[in-house]
Coordinates of C-alpha atoms (C1' of nucleotides) in Angstrom, one line a residue:
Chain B
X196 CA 0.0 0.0 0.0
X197 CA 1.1 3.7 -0.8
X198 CA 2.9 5.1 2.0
X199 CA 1.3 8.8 2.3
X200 CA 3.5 11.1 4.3
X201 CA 1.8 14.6 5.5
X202 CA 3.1 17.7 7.3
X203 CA 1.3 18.1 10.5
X204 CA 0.8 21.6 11.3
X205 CA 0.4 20.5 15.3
X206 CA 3.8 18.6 15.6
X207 CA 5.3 21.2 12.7
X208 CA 6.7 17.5 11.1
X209 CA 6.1 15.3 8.0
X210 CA 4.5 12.2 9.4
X211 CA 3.5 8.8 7.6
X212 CA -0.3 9.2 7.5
X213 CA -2.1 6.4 9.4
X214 CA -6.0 6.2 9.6
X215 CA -7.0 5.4 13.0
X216 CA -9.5 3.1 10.8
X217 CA -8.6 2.3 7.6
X218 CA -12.0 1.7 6.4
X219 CA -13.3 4.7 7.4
X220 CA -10.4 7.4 6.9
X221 CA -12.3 10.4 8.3
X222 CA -11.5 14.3 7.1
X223 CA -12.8 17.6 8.4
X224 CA -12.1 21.1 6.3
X225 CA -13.9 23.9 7.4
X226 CA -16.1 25.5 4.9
X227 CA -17.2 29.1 4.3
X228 CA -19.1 31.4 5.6
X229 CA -21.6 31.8 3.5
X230 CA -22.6 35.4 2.7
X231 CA -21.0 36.2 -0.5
X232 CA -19.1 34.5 -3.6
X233 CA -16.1 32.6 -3.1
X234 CA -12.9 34.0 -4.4
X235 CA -10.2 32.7 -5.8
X236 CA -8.2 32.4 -2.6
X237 CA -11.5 30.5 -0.4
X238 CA -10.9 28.3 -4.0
X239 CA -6.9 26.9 -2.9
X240 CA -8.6 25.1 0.3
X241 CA -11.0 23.3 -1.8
X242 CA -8.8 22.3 -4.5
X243 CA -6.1 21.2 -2.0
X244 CA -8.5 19.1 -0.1
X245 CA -9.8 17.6 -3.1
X246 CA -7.1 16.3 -4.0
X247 CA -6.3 14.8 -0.9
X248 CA -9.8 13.4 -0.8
X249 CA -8.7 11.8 -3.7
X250 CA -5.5 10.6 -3.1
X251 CA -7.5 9.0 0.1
X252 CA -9.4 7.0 -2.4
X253 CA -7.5 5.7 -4.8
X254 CA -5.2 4.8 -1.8
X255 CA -7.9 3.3 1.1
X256 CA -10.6 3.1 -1.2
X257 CA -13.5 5.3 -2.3
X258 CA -16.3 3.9 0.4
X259 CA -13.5 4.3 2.9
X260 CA -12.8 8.1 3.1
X261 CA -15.5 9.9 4.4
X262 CA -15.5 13.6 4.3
X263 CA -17.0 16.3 5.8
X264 CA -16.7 20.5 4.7
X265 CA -19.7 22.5 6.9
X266 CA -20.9 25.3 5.6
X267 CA -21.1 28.3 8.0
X268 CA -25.1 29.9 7.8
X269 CA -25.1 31.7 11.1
X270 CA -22.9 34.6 11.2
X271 CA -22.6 38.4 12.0
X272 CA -21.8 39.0 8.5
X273 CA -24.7 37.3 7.5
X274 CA -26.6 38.8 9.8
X275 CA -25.5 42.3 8.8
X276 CA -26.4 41.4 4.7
X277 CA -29.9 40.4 5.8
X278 CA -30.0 43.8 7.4
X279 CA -28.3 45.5 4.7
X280 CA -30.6 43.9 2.3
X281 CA -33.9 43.4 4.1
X282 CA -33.9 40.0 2.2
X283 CA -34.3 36.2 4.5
X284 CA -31.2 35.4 6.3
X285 CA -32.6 31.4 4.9
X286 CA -32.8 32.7 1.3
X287 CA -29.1 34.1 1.3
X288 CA -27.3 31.2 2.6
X289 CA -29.6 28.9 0.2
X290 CA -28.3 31.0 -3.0
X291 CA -24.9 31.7 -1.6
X292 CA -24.7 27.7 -1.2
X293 CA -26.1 27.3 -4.5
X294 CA -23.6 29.6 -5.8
X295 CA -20.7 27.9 -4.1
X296 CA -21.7 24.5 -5.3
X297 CA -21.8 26.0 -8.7
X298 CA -18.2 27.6 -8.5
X299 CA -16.5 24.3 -6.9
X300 CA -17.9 22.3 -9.6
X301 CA -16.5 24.2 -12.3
X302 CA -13.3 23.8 -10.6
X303 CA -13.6 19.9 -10.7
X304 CA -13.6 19.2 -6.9
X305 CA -16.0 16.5 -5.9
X306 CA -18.4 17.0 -3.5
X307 CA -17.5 16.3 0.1
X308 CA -19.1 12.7 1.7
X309 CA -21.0 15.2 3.9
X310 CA -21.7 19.0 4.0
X311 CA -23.3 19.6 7.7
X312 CA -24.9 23.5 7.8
X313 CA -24.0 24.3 10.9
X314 CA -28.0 26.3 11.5
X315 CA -28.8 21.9 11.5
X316 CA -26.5 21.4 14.5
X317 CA -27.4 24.1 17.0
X318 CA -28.8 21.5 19.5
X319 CA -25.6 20.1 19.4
X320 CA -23.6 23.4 20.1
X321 CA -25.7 24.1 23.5
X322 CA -25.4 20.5 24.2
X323 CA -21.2 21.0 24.1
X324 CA -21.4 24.1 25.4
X325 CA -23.8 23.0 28.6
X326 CA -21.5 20.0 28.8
X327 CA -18.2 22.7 28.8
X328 CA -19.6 24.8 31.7
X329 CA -20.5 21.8 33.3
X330 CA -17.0 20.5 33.6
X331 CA -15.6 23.7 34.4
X332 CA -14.0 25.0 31.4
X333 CA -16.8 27.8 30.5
X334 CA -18.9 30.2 32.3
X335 CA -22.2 32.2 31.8
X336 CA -21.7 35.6 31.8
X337 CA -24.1 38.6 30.8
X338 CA -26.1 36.3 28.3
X339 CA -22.3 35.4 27.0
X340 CA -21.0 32.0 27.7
X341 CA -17.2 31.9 27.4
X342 CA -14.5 29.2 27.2
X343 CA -12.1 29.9 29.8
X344 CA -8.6 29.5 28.3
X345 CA -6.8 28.9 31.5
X346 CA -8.9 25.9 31.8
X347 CA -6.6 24.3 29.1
X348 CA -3.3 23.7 30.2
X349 CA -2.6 22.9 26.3
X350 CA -3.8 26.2 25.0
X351 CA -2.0 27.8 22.9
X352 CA 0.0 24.4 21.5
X353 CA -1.1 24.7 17.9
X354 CA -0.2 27.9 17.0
X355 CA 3.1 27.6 19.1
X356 CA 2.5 30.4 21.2
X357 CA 1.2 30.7 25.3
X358 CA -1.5 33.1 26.8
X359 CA 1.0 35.3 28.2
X360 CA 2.2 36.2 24.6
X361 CA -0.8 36.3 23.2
X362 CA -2.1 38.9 25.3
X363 CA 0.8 40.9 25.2
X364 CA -0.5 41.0 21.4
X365 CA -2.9 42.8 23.3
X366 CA -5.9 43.5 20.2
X367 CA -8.1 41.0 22.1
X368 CA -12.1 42.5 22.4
X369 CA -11.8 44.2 25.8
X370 CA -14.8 42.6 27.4
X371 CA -15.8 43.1 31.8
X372 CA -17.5 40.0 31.9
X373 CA -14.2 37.8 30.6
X374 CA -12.4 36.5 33.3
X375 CA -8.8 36.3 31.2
X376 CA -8.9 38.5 28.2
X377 CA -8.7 35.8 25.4
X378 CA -11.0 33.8 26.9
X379 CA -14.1 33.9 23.8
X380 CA -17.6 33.5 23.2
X381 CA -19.0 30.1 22.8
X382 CA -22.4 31.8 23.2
X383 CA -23.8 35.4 22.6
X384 CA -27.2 36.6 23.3
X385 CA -29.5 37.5 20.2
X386 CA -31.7 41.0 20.5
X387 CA -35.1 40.4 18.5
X388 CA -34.0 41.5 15.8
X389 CA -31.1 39.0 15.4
X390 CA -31.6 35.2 14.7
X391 CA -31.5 33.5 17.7
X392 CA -32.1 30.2 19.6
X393 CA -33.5 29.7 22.7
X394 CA -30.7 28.0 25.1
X395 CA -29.9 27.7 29.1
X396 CA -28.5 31.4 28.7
X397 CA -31.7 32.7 27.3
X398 CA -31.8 33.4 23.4
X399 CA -29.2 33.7 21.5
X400 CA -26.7 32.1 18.9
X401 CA -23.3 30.2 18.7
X402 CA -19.7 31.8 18.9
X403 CA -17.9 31.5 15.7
X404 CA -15.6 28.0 16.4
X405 CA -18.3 25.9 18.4
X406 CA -19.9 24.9 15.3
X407 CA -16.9 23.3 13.9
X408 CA -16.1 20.9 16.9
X409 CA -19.8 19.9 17.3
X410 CA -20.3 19.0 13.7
X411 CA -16.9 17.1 14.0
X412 CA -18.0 15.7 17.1
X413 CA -21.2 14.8 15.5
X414 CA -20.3 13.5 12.0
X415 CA -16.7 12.0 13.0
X416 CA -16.6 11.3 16.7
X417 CA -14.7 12.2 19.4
X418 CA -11.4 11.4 17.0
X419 CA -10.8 11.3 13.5
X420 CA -7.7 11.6 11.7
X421 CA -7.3 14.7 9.2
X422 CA -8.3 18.6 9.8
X423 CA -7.6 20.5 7.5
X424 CA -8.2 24.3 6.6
X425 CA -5.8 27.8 5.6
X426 CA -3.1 28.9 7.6
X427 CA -5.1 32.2 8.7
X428 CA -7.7 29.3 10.7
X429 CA -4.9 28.2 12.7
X430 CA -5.2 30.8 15.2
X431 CA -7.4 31.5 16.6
X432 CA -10.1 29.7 15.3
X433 CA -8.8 25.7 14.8
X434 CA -6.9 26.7 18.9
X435 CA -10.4 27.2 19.8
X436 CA -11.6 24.6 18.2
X437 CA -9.2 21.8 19.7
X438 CA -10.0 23.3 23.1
X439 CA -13.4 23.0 23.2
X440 CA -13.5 19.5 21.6
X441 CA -10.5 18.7 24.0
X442 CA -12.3 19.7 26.8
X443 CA -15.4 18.1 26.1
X444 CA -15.0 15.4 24.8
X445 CA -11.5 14.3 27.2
X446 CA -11.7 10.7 25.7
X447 CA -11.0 11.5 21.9
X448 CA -7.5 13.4 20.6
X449 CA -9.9 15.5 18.3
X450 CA -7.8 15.4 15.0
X451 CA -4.7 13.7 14.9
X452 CA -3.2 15.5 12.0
X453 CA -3.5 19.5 11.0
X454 CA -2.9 20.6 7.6
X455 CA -3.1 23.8 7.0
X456 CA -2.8 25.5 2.5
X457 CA -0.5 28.8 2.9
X458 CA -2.5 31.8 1.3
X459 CA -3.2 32.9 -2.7
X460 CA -1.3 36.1 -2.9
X461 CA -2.1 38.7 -5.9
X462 CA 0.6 41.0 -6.8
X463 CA 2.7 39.4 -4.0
X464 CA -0.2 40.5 -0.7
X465 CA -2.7 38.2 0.5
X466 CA -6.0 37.7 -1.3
X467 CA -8.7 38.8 1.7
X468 CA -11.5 40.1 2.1
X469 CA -10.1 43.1 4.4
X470 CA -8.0 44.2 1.9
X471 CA -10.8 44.0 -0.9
X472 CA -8.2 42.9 -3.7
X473 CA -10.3 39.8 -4.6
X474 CA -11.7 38.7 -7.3
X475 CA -14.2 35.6 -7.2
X476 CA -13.9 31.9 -8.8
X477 CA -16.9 33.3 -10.8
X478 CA -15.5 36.3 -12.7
X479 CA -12.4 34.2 -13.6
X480 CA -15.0 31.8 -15.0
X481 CA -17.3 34.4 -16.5
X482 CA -13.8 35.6 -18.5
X483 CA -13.7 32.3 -19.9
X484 CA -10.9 30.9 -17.7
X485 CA -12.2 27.4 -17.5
X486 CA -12.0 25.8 -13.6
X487 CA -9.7 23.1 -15.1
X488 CA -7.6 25.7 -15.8
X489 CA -8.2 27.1 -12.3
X490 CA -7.2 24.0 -11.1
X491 CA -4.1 23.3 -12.5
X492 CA -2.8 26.9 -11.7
X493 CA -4.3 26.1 -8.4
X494 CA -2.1 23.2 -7.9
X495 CA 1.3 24.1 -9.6
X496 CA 2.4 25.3 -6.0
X497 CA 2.8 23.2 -3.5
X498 CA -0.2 24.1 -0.7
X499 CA 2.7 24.2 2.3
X500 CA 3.8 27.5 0.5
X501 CA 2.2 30.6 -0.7
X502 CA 1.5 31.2 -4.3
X503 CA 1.5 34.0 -6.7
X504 CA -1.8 33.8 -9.1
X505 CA -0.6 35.3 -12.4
X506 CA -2.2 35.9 -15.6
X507 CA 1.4 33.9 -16.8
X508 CA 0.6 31.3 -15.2
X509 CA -3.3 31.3 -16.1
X510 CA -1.9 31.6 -20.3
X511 CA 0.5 28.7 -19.6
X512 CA -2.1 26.5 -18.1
X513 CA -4.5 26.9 -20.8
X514 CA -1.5 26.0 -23.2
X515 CA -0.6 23.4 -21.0
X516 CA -4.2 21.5 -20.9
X517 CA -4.7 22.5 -24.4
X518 CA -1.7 20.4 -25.4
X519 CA -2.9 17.5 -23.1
X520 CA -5.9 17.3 -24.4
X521 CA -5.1 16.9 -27.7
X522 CA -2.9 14.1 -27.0
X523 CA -5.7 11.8 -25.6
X524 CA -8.8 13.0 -27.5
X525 CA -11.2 9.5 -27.1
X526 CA -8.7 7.8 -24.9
X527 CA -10.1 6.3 -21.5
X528 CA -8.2 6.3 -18.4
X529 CA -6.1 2.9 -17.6
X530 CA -6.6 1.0 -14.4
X531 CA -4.2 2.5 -12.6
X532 CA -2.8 6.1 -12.3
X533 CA 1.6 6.7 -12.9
X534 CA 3.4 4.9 -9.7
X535 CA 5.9 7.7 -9.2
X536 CA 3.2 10.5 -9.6
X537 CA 1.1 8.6 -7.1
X538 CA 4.7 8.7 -5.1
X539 CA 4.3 12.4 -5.6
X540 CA 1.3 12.7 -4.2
X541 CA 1.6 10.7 -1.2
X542 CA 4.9 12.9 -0.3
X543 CA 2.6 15.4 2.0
X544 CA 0.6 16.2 -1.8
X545 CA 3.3 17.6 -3.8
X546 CA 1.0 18.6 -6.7
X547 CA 4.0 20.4 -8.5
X548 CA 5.9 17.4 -8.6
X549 CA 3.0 15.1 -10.0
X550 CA 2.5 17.6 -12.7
X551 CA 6.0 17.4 -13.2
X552 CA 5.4 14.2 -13.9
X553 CA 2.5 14.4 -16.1
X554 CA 4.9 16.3 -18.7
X555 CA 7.0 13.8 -18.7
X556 CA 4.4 11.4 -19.5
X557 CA 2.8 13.6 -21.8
X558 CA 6.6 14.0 -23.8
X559 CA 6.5 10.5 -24.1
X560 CA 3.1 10.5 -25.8
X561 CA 4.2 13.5 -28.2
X562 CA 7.2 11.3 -29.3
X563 CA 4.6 8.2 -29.9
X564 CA 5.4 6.1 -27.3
X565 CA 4.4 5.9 -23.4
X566 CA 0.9 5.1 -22.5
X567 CA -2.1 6.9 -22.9
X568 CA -4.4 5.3 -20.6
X569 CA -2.3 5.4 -17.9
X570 CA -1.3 9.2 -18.5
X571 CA -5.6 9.9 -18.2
X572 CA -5.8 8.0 -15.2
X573 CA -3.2 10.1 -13.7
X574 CA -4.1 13.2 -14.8
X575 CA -7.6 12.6 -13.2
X576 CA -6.3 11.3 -9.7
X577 CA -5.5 15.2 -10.0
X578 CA -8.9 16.1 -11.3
X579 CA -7.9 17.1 -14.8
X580 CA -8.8 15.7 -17.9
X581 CA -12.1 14.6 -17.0
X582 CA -14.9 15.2 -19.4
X583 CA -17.1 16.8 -17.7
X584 CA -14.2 20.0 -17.0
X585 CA -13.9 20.5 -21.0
X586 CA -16.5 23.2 -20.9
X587 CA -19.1 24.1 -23.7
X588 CA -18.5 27.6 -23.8
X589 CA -19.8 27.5 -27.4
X590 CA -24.2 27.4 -27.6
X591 CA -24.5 24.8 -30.8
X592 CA -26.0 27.3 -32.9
X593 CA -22.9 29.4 -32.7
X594 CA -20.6 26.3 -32.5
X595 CA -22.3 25.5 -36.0
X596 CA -21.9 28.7 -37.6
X597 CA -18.2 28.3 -36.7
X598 CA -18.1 25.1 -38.3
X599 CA -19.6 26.5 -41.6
X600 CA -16.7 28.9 -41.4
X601 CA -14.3 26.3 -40.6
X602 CA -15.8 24.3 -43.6
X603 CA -15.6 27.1 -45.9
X604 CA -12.2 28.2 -45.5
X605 CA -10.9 24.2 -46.0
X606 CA -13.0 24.5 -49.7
X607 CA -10.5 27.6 -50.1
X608 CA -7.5 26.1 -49.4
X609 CA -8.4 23.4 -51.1
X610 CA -9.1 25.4 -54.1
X611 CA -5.7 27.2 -52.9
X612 CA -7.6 30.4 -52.5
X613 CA -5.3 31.7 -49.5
X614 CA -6.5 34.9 -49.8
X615 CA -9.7 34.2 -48.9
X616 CA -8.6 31.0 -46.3
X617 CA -6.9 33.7 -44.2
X618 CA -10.2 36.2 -44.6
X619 CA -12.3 33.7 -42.9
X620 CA -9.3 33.0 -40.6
X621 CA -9.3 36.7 -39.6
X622 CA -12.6 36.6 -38.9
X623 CA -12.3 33.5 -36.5
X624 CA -9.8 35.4 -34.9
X625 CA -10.6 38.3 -34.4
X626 CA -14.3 36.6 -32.4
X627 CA -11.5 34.9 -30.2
X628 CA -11.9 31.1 -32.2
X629 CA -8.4 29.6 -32.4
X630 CA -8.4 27.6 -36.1
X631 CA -5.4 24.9 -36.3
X632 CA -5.0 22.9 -39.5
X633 CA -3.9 19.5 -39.9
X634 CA -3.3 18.1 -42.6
X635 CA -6.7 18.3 -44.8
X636 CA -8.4 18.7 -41.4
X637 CA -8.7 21.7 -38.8
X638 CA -10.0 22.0 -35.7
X639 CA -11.1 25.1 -34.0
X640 CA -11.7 25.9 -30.0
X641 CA -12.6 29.0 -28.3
X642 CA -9.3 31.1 -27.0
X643 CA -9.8 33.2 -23.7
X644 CA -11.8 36.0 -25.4
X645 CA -13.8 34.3 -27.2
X646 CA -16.8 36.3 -28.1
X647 CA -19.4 35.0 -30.2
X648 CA -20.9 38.7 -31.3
X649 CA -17.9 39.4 -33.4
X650 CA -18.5 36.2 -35.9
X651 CA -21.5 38.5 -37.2
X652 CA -18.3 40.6 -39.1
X653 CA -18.9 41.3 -42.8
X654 CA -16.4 38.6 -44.2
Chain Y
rG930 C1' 6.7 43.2 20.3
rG931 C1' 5.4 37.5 20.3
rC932 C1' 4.8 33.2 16.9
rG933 C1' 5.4 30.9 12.1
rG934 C1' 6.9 30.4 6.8
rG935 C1' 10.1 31.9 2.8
rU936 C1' 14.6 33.6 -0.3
rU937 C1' 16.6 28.3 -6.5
rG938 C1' 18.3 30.0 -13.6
rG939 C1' 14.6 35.6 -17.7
rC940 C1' 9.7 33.7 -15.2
rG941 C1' 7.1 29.7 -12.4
rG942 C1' 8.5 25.7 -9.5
rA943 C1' 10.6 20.6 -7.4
rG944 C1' 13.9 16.8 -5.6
rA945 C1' 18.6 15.3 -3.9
rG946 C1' 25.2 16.0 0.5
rG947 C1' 28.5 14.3 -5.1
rU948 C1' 25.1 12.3 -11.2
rU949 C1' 19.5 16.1 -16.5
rA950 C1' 14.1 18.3 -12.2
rC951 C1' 9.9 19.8 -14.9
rG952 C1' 7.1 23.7 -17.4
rC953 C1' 7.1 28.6 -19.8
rA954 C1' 10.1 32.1 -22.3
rG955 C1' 14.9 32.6 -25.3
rC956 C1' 18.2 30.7 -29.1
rG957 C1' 19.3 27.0 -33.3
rG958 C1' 16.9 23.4 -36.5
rA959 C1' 12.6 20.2 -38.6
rU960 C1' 7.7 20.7 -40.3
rU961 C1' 4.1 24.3 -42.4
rG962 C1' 0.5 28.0 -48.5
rC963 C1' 0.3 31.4 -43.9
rA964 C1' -0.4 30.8 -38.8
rA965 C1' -0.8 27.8 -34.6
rA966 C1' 0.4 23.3 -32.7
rU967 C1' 4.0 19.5 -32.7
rC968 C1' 9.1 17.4 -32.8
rC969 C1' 14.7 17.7 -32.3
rG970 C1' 18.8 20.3 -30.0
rU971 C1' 20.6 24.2 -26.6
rG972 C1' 22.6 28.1 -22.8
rA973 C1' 21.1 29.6 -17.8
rA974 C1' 20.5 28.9 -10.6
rG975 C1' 20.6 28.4 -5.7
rA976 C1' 20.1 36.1 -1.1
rC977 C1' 24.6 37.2 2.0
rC978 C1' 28.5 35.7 5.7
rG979 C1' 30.7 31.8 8.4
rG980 C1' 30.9 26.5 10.0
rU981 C1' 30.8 20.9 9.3
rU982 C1' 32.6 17.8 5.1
rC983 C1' 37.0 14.9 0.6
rG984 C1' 32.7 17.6 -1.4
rA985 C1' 26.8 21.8 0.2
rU986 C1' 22.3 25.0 -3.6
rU987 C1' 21.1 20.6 -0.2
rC988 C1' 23.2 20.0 7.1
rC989 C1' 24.4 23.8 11.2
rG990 C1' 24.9 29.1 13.0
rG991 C1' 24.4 34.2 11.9
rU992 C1' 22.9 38.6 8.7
rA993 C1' 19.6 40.9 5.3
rC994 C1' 15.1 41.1 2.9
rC995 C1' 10.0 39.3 2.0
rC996 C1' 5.4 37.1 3.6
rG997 C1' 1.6 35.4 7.1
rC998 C1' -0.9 35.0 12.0
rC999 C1' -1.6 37.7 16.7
rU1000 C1' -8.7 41.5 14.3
rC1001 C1' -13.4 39.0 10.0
rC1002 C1' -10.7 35.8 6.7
rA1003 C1' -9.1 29.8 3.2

RNA sequence: GGCGGGUUGGCGGAGAGGUUACGCAGCGGAUUGCAAAUCCGUGAAGACCGGUUCGAUUCCGGUACCCGCCUCCA
């Protein structure tokens, strides 16, 4: 069996990944918050994870990887849009998850095993919560119930750093009713105009980690083996989230191994949503960057490491798959994916490597050997080169008009009429088609600006 | 200030204490009505200063610079 190998953010070490259960390999990533489209930078997580969810498969088995990716539908940002907007807190989170869903498909990830909301799960939140104060580890206060961190002599272990230095960090909400100032809310009172549940501490709704540990707690069990999530969750919110689950549920070790993707970067500065310099999986797709090509930009850094999306790098993708493609056109993936990709993979997911490999494979093809099959089944442990990524950018009215073109101009050259091969040519070009002959064929597909209103040029 | 990550050829980006990464771009060639694609060949690196070693870009220490977290964030 492939020996997979992963850098675990808690012990800051590569380890050799083993499943507590090998029939039921169990993975938690947390989700978004879902209020608005996902940019490109919410996009590395799920492409990262995919891929591991993959490599999970192929490795234990498909039935044997379960995996969970909540999505967050109670939130002050949420909150603040329904206020905003006067429209049904329900009706945003229903078309922002719709929206999601539509944006992670394009970009070839699989849905997750299971994808809790966490507005399903609040019984289970006051449950933990109740269970916390219970044992001592969080307190009523004001309407507020708060996890007390000095509860936890392990606090801080994650994210490598202690109380003491954390407070000297000193931008923690000054609050009266907290007994150590980075103690936070597990629980926070609702006015009537504010969703809200009715609980032990009167009515209100769940801090922003508890969700996460319950839904683990609920879909996974008191241990499970992966976590995964960006660096930026690390602290405070995955700290928060191993201390309440710690403390709760004392039995379990919670996850076993932390990984954690490094940030998308544009123009060399973090894509976030405080600095507004986003830009959304959407509008990449609504420019006609296919998610395939997402994905393999996506995943020619490895996730340990920040990376640099550049319109470079988008042009040498889309020449990169568009060679690919055209090497395997009708071939079906083999039984089994390349052995020292697979290797590549299992080395803590080094995605730049296996592509690495892929052009190698894909060399050997161009020269008329190596194996076809085999080269598709690898490319699609990655998530490329499956059908259903090509994209039909082209309605089949337009796609036919093209073809008439197309048709056309080979009667010209035919006829060696250059002059007007190249007119009709122009025209393709200039709508954004990209025309390349072969022989006494051509084939035609539709470049980055493709835009079917300029084929209505007079010729 | 505390904690963490990084610095590889023109660009992107890996592995390995000693032997070609890989891709893009460039250059030369093949092919081509034109163009694209494709194929062949090819130069180019390891921030800086020390140390360990027969030998370091790879290990250790220091310096500089960059980035992230400590506040909603993937």
């Amino acid at each position: 069996m492939t020996t997979i190998r992963l850098h675990n953010t808690a012990t800051r070490k590569k380890e050799v990944f083993v499943p507590l259960d090998p029939a039921n390999v169990r993975m938690y990533v947390c989700g978004p918050t879902v209020y608005d489209r996902a940019h490109l930078g919410n996009a590395r997580p799920v492409v990262v994870f995919d891929v591991l969810f993959r490599v999970l498969r192929h490795v234990f088995g498909a039935e044997h990887v379960t995996y969970v990716r909540n999505f967050t539908d109670v939130d002050d940002k949420i909150n603040a849009t329904a206020a905003a907007t006067g429209r049904d807190i329900r009706a945003i989170t229903d078309e922002t998850i719709g929206w999601y869903h539509a944006d992670m498909d394009a970009l070839g990830a699989l849905r997750p095993s299971q994808e809790p909301r966490a507005t399903d799960y609040i019984a289970q939140m006051i449950a933990m919560i109740a269970d916390l104060v219970a044992r001592g580890h969080a307190y009523a206060a004001e309407g507020h119930v708060l996890f007390a961190v000095e509860s936890y002599a392990a606090y801080g272990a994650l994210s490598g750093r202690s109380i003491e230095d954390m407070i000297a960090g000193a931008r923690v909400e000054v609050a009266p009713y907290k007994r150590n100032p980075m103690d936070f809310v597990l629980w926070k009172p609702s006015d009537d105009a504010t969703p809200g549940w009715d609980s032990p501490w009167g009515r209100g709704r769940p801090g922003w980690h508890i969700e996460c540990s319950a839904m683990a707690q609920e879909l996974l069990g008191a241990s499970f083996d992966i976590h995964g999530g960006g660096i930026d969750l690390q602290f405070p919110h995955h700290e928060n989230e191993i201390a309440q689950s710690a403390c709760a549920h004392p039995e379990g070790s919670f996850a076993r191994f932390w990984l954690h993707n490094e940030m998308l970067l544009v123009e060399g500065k973090k894509m976030s949503k405080s600095l507004g310099n986003f830009f959304t999986v959407r509008d990449l797709l609504d420019q006609g960057v296919s998610g395939e090509v997402i994905r393999l930009v996506l995943l020619g850094t490895q996730y340990g490491k920040p990376m640099d999306w550049t319109d470079t790098r988008r042009a040498e993708a889309e020449a990169t798959l568009y060679r690919w493609r055209g090497l395997v056109t009708g071939v079906a993936p083999g039984a089994d994916p390349d052995a020292a990709m697979v290797a590549a993979l299992a080395d803590d997911l080094n995605t730049p490597l296996a592509i690495a490999r892929l052009h190698e494979m894909a060399k050997a093809l161009g020269q008329g050997g190596g194996d076809a099959a085999c080269f598709v089944a690898s490319a699609r442990l990655l998530g490329l080169l499956d059908p259903g990524l090509a994209g039909d950018r082209v309605p089949a009215d337009v796609a036919a008009r093209i073809d008439a073109l197309i048709a056309a101009r080979m009667a010209a050259r035919q006829a060696r009429d250059f002059a007007q091969a190249d007119r009709i040519r122009a025209i393709l070009t200039a709508a954004g088609v990209r025309v390349a002959d072969s022989g006494a064929a051509a084939t035609w597909e539709p470049g980055p600006d493709f835009d079917a209103a300029r084929l209505d040029l007079p010729a």
